[in-house]
Amino acid sequence: MKPQLAVDCDNTVVFMDWEKWCREQDELFKYDRLDYWRSSTLYDNLQPMHGAVETLEALSEHFDIVFVSRLKGDHHRSKVYFLKKWFPFMKGFVGTHEKWLLADSFCALIDDDWNNLSKFPEGKRVLFGGANVEADHCFWFWKQHVVDKLCEMYCN
């Protein structure tokens, strides 16, 4: 049985430009900033970050890939369909705001949000982006390095 690797979705495998959406609204202050996340078609025309599919597919040879992501409003279906389309090798999807509750279920969590990672045990945190040299914005470009490093850390 392969270890399960949790992977965030938003701004980890797909760039979400909600600030641009806010700027494009005719009457910015008329809209709730969270309306972007409530769209039932939010992910319908998006594409994954360059290298994300290839790297996660390579990781799927060693790990069961499970996407763990927050849900807001009506975008659940759009998000899951996006993930199934681009990551057909994924083993599952969990929608939750409390990712930390799943820490015992996964060998690690790849996430861009330190608030999520900080509640995971220290040895299970993989920061996507930020100041972490091992996981900066080129994370997915380093396919073989990412696979080798995560296997070294989490494969028995």
PDB file of C-alpha atoms in Angstrom:
ATOM      1  CA  MET A   1       0.000   0.000   0.000  1.00  0.00           C
ATOM      2  CA  LYS A   2       1.330   3.442  -0.971  1.00  0.00           C
ATOM      3  CA  PRO A   3       1.483   6.310   1.510  1.00  0.00           C
ATOM      4  CA  GLN A   4      -1.142   8.981   0.957  1.00  0.00           C
ATOM      5  CA  LEU A   5       0.083  12.454  -0.004  1.00  0.00           C
ATOM      6  CA  ALA A   6      -2.293  15.394   0.527  1.00  0.00           C
ATOM      7  CA  VAL A   7      -2.088  18.210  -2.027  1.00  0.00           C
ATOM      8  CA  ASP A   8      -3.857  21.560  -1.846  1.00  0.00           C
ATOM      9  CA  CYS A   9      -5.509  22.881  -5.014  1.00  0.00           C
ATOM     10  CA  ASP A  10      -5.824  26.685  -5.048  1.00  0.00           C
ATOM     11  CA  ASN A  11      -2.526  28.450  -5.728  1.00  0.00           C
ATOM     12  CA  THR A  12      -0.751  25.119  -5.372  1.00  0.00           C
ATOM     13  CA  VAL A  13      -1.716  23.321  -8.594  1.00  0.00           C
ATOM     14  CA  VAL A  14      -3.812  26.076 -10.205  1.00  0.00           C
ATOM     15  CA  PHE A  15      -3.299  29.843 -10.004  1.00  0.00           C
ATOM     16  CA  MET A  16      -6.377  31.625  -8.681  1.00  0.00           C
ATOM     17  CA  ASP A  17      -6.374  35.301  -9.630  1.00  0.00           C
ATOM     18  CA  TRP A  18      -9.249  36.523  -7.472  1.00  0.00           C
ATOM     19  CA  GLU A  19      -7.617  39.958  -7.078  1.00  0.00           C
ATOM     20  CA  LYS A  20      -7.812  40.458 -10.852  1.00  0.00           C
ATOM     21  CA  TRP A  21     -11.477  39.429 -10.763  1.00  0.00           C
ATOM     22  CA  CYS A  22     -12.133  41.989  -8.031  1.00  0.00           C
ATOM     23  CA  ARG A  23     -10.438  44.729 -10.088  1.00  0.00           C
ATOM     24  CA  GLU A  24     -12.498  43.832 -13.161  1.00  0.00           C
ATOM     25  CA  GLN A  25     -15.844  44.254 -11.422  1.00  0.00           C
ATOM     26  CA  ASP A  26     -17.625  47.431 -12.538  1.00  0.00           C
ATOM     27  CA  GLU A  27     -18.540  48.484  -9.040  1.00  0.00           C
ATOM     28  CA  LEU A  28     -15.916  46.868  -6.863  1.00  0.00           C
ATOM     29  CA  PHE A  29     -17.442  47.844  -3.550  1.00  0.00           C
ATOM     30  CA  LYS A  30     -20.833  46.485  -4.589  1.00  0.00           C
ATOM     31  CA  TYR A  31     -19.447  42.923  -4.577  1.00  0.00           C
ATOM     32  CA  ASP A  32     -18.478  40.685  -1.716  1.00  0.00           C
ATOM     33  CA  ARG A  33     -14.845  39.678  -2.339  1.00  0.00           C
ATOM     34  CA  LEU A  34     -15.804  36.076  -1.608  1.00  0.00           C
ATOM     35  CA  ASP A  35     -18.220  36.001  -4.572  1.00  0.00           C
ATOM     36  CA  TYR A  36     -15.269  34.928  -6.727  1.00  0.00           C
ATOM     37  CA  TRP A  37     -14.972  31.716  -4.705  1.00  0.00           C
ATOM     38  CA  ARG A  38     -18.727  31.096  -4.807  1.00  0.00           C
ATOM     39  CA  SER A  39     -18.906  30.774  -8.603  1.00  0.00           C
ATOM     40  CA  SER A  40     -20.262  27.412  -9.776  1.00  0.00           C
ATOM     41  CA  THR A  41     -18.037  27.635 -12.887  1.00  0.00           C
ATOM     42  CA  LEU A  42     -14.871  28.900 -11.188  1.00  0.00           C
ATOM     43  CA  TYR A  43     -12.509  26.173 -12.455  1.00  0.00           C
ATOM     44  CA  ASP A  44     -14.217  25.402 -15.772  1.00  0.00           C
ATOM     45  CA  ASN A  45     -11.708  27.250 -17.964  1.00  0.00           C
ATOM     46  CA  LEU A  46      -8.572  27.055 -15.828  1.00  0.00           C
ATOM     47  CA  GLN A  47      -5.412  25.071 -16.460  1.00  0.00           C
ATOM     48  CA  PRO A  48      -2.935  23.673 -13.960  1.00  0.00           C
ATOM     49  CA  MET A  49       0.365  25.382 -13.239  1.00  0.00           C
ATOM     50  CA  HIS A  50       3.128  24.382 -15.604  1.00  0.00           C
ATOM     51  CA  GLY A  51       4.690  21.121 -14.475  1.00  0.00           C
ATOM     52  CA  ALA A  52       2.083  20.285 -11.812  1.00  0.00           C
ATOM     53  CA  VAL A  53       0.430  17.440 -13.737  1.00  0.00           C
ATOM     54  CA  GLU A  54       3.706  15.787 -14.738  1.00  0.00           C
ATOM     55  CA  THR A  55       5.237  16.025 -11.271  1.00  0.00           C
ATOM     56  CA  LEU A  56       2.156  14.754  -9.460  1.00  0.00           C
ATOM     57  CA  GLU A  57       1.782  11.939 -11.970  1.00  0.00           C
ATOM     58  CA  ALA A  58       5.383  10.910 -11.271  1.00  0.00           C
ATOM     59  CA  LEU A  59       4.672  11.137  -7.539  1.00  0.00           C
ATOM     60  CA  SER A  60       1.587   8.958  -8.020  1.00  0.00           C
ATOM     61  CA  GLU A  61       3.891   6.037  -8.770  1.00  0.00           C
ATOM     62  CA  HIS A  62       5.012   6.226  -5.132  1.00  0.00           C
ATOM     63  CA  PHE A  63       2.070   7.909  -3.356  1.00  0.00           C
ATOM     64  CA  ASP A  64      -1.703   7.948  -3.485  1.00  0.00           C
ATOM     65  CA  ILE A  65      -2.435  11.569  -4.397  1.00  0.00           C
ATOM     66  CA  VAL A  66      -5.417  13.016  -2.516  1.00  0.00           C
ATOM     67  CA  PHE A  67      -6.423  16.622  -3.048  1.00  0.00           C
ATOM     68  CA  VAL A  68      -7.453  18.372   0.160  1.00  0.00           C
ATOM     69  CA  SER A  69      -8.929  21.800  -0.417  1.00  0.00           C
ATOM     70  CA  ARG A  70     -11.302  24.351   1.017  1.00  0.00           C
ATOM     71  CA  LEU A  71     -14.720  24.849  -0.508  1.00  0.00           C
ATOM     72  CA  LYS A  72     -16.694  28.062  -0.642  1.00  0.00           C
ATOM     73  CA  GLY A  73     -20.198  28.449  -1.975  1.00  0.00           C
ATOM     74  CA  ASP A  74     -21.032  26.536  -5.143  1.00  0.00           C
ATOM     75  CA  HIS A  75     -17.609  25.816  -6.652  1.00  0.00           C
ATOM     76  CA  HIS A  76     -17.292  22.232  -5.329  1.00  0.00           C
ATOM     77  CA  ARG A  77     -18.386  20.515  -8.552  1.00  0.00           C
ATOM     78  CA  SER A  78     -16.266  22.759 -10.770  1.00  0.00           C
ATOM     79  CA  LYS A  79     -13.176  22.144  -8.602  1.00  0.00           C
ATOM     80  CA  VAL A  80     -13.585  18.357  -8.494  1.00  0.00           C
ATOM     81  CA  TYR A  81     -14.229  18.132 -12.243  1.00  0.00           C
ATOM     82  CA  PHE A  82     -11.115  20.265 -12.871  1.00  0.00           C
ATOM     83  CA  LEU A  83      -9.022  17.946 -10.703  1.00  0.00           C
ATOM     84  CA  LYS A  84     -10.419  14.767 -12.304  1.00  0.00           C
ATOM     85  CA  LYS A  85      -9.818  16.168 -15.798  1.00  0.00           C
ATOM     86  CA  TRP A  86      -6.202  17.197 -15.245  1.00  0.00           C
ATOM     87  CA  PHE A  87      -5.163  14.664 -12.583  1.00  0.00           C
ATOM     88  CA  PRO A  88      -6.931  11.407 -13.551  1.00  0.00           C
ATOM     89  CA  PHE A  89      -4.443   9.449 -11.416  1.00  0.00           C
ATOM     90  CA  MET A  90      -5.657  11.114  -8.188  1.00  0.00           C
ATOM     91  CA  LYS A  91      -7.060   8.769  -5.560  1.00  0.00           C
ATOM     92  CA  GLY A  92      -9.548  11.175  -4.072  1.00  0.00           C
ATOM     93  CA  PHE A  93     -10.702  14.597  -2.979  1.00  0.00           C
ATOM     94  CA  VAL A  94     -11.526  15.911   0.483  1.00  0.00           C
ATOM     95  CA  GLY A  95     -13.176  19.309   0.887  1.00  0.00           C
ATOM     96  CA  THR A  96     -12.592  20.850   4.309  1.00  0.00           C
ATOM     97  CA  HIS A  97     -11.561  24.020   6.097  1.00  0.00           C
ATOM     98  CA  GLU A  98      -9.971  21.917   8.849  1.00  0.00           C
ATOM     99  CA  LYS A  99      -7.139  20.194   6.993  1.00  0.00           C
ATOM    100  CA  TRP A 100      -5.288  19.621  10.273  1.00  0.00           C
ATOM    101  CA  LEU A 101      -7.909  17.026  11.268  1.00  0.00           C
ATOM    102  CA  LEU A 102      -6.510  14.802   8.504  1.00  0.00           C
ATOM    103  CA  ALA A 103      -2.864  14.956   9.579  1.00  0.00           C
ATOM    104  CA  ASP A 104      -2.847  11.314  10.748  1.00  0.00           C
ATOM    105  CA  SER A 105      -4.217  10.177   7.378  1.00  0.00           C
ATOM    106  CA  PHE A 106      -1.403  11.572   5.243  1.00  0.00           C
ATOM    107  CA  CYS A 107       2.368  11.310   5.188  1.00  0.00           C
ATOM    108  CA  ALA A 108       2.563  15.013   4.226  1.00  0.00           C
ATOM    109  CA  LEU A 109       0.594  18.005   2.986  1.00  0.00           C
ATOM    110  CA  ILE A 110       1.739  20.189   0.070  1.00  0.00           C
ATOM    111  CA  ASP A 111       0.098  23.580   0.583  1.00  0.00           C
ATOM    112  CA  ASP A 112       0.755  27.264  -0.129  1.00  0.00           C
ATOM    113  CA  ASP A 113      -0.926  28.453   3.077  1.00  0.00           C
ATOM    114  CA  TRP A 114       1.210  28.390   6.197  1.00  0.00           C
ATOM    115  CA  ASN A 115      -1.960  28.541   8.330  1.00  0.00           C
ATOM    116  CA  ASN A 116      -2.850  25.060   7.077  1.00  0.00           C
ATOM    117  CA  LEU A 117       0.660  23.663   7.349  1.00  0.00           C
ATOM    118  CA  SER A 118       1.352  25.061  10.812  1.00  0.00           C
ATOM    119  CA  LYS A 119      -1.295  22.761  12.270  1.00  0.00           C
ATOM    120  CA  PHE A 120       0.328  19.684  10.693  1.00  0.00           C
ATOM    121  CA  PRO A 121       3.210  17.971  12.493  1.00  0.00           C
ATOM    122  CA  GLU A 122       6.518  19.565  11.526  1.00  0.00           C
ATOM    123  CA  GLY A 123       7.768  16.561   9.547  1.00  0.00           C
ATOM    124  CA  LYS A 124       4.623  16.509   7.379  1.00  0.00           C
ATOM    125  CA  ARG A 125       4.774  20.060   6.007  1.00  0.00           C
ATOM    126  CA  VAL A 126       5.708  20.826   2.406  1.00  0.00           C
ATOM    127  CA  LEU A 127       5.400  24.557   1.762  1.00  0.00           C
ATOM    128  CA  PHE A 128       4.569  25.477  -1.813  1.00  0.00           C
ATOM    129  CA  GLY A 129       5.841  28.990  -2.473  1.00  0.00           C
ATOM    130  CA  GLY A 130       7.170  31.479   0.016  1.00  0.00           C
ATOM    131  CA  ALA A 131      10.733  31.598   1.274  1.00  0.00           C
ATOM    132  CA  ASN A 132      11.272  27.838   1.417  1.00  0.00           C
ATOM    133  CA  VAL A 133      14.129  27.117  -1.005  1.00  0.00           C
ATOM    134  CA  GLU A 134      13.016  23.489  -1.400  1.00  0.00           C
ATOM    135  CA  ALA A 135       9.555  24.560  -2.519  1.00  0.00           C
ATOM    136  CA  ASP A 136       9.531  27.973  -4.138  1.00  0.00           C
ATOM    137  CA  HIS A 137       7.383  28.997  -7.116  1.00  0.00           C
ATOM    138  CA  CYS A 138       9.427  26.707  -9.379  1.00  0.00           C
ATOM    139  CA  PHE A 139       8.350  23.687  -7.311  1.00  0.00           C
ATOM    140  CA  TRP A 140       6.674  21.782 -10.139  1.00  0.00           C
ATOM    141  CA  PHE A 141       9.532  22.505 -12.570  1.00  0.00           C
ATOM    142  CA  TRP A 142      11.821  20.382 -10.391  1.00  0.00           C
ATOM    143  CA  LYS A 143       9.953  17.183 -11.118  1.00  0.00           C
ATOM    144  CA  GLN A 144      12.731  14.689 -10.446  1.00  0.00           C
ATOM    145  CA  HIS A 145      14.048  16.595  -7.443  1.00  0.00           C
ATOM    146  CA  VAL A 146      10.549  16.799  -5.919  1.00  0.00           C
ATOM    147  CA  VAL A 147       9.916  13.101  -6.512  1.00  0.00           C
ATOM    148  CA  ASP A 148      13.312  12.074  -5.130  1.00  0.00           C
ATOM    149  CA  LYS A 149      13.051  14.330  -2.079  1.00  0.00           C
ATOM    150  CA  LEU A 150       9.500  13.315  -1.134  1.00  0.00           C
ATOM    151  CA  CYS A 151      10.299   9.632  -1.655  1.00  0.00           C
ATOM    152  CA  GLU A 152      13.395   9.983   0.516  1.00  0.00           C
ATOM    153  CA  MET A 153      11.319  11.606   3.256  1.00  0.00           C
ATOM    154  CA  TYR A 154       8.095   9.578   3.158  1.00  0.00           C
ATOM    155  CA  CYS A 155       8.522   6.261   1.329  1.00  0.00           C
ATOM    156  CA  ASN A 156       9.509   3.339   3.549  1.00  0.00           C
TER     157      ASN A 156
END
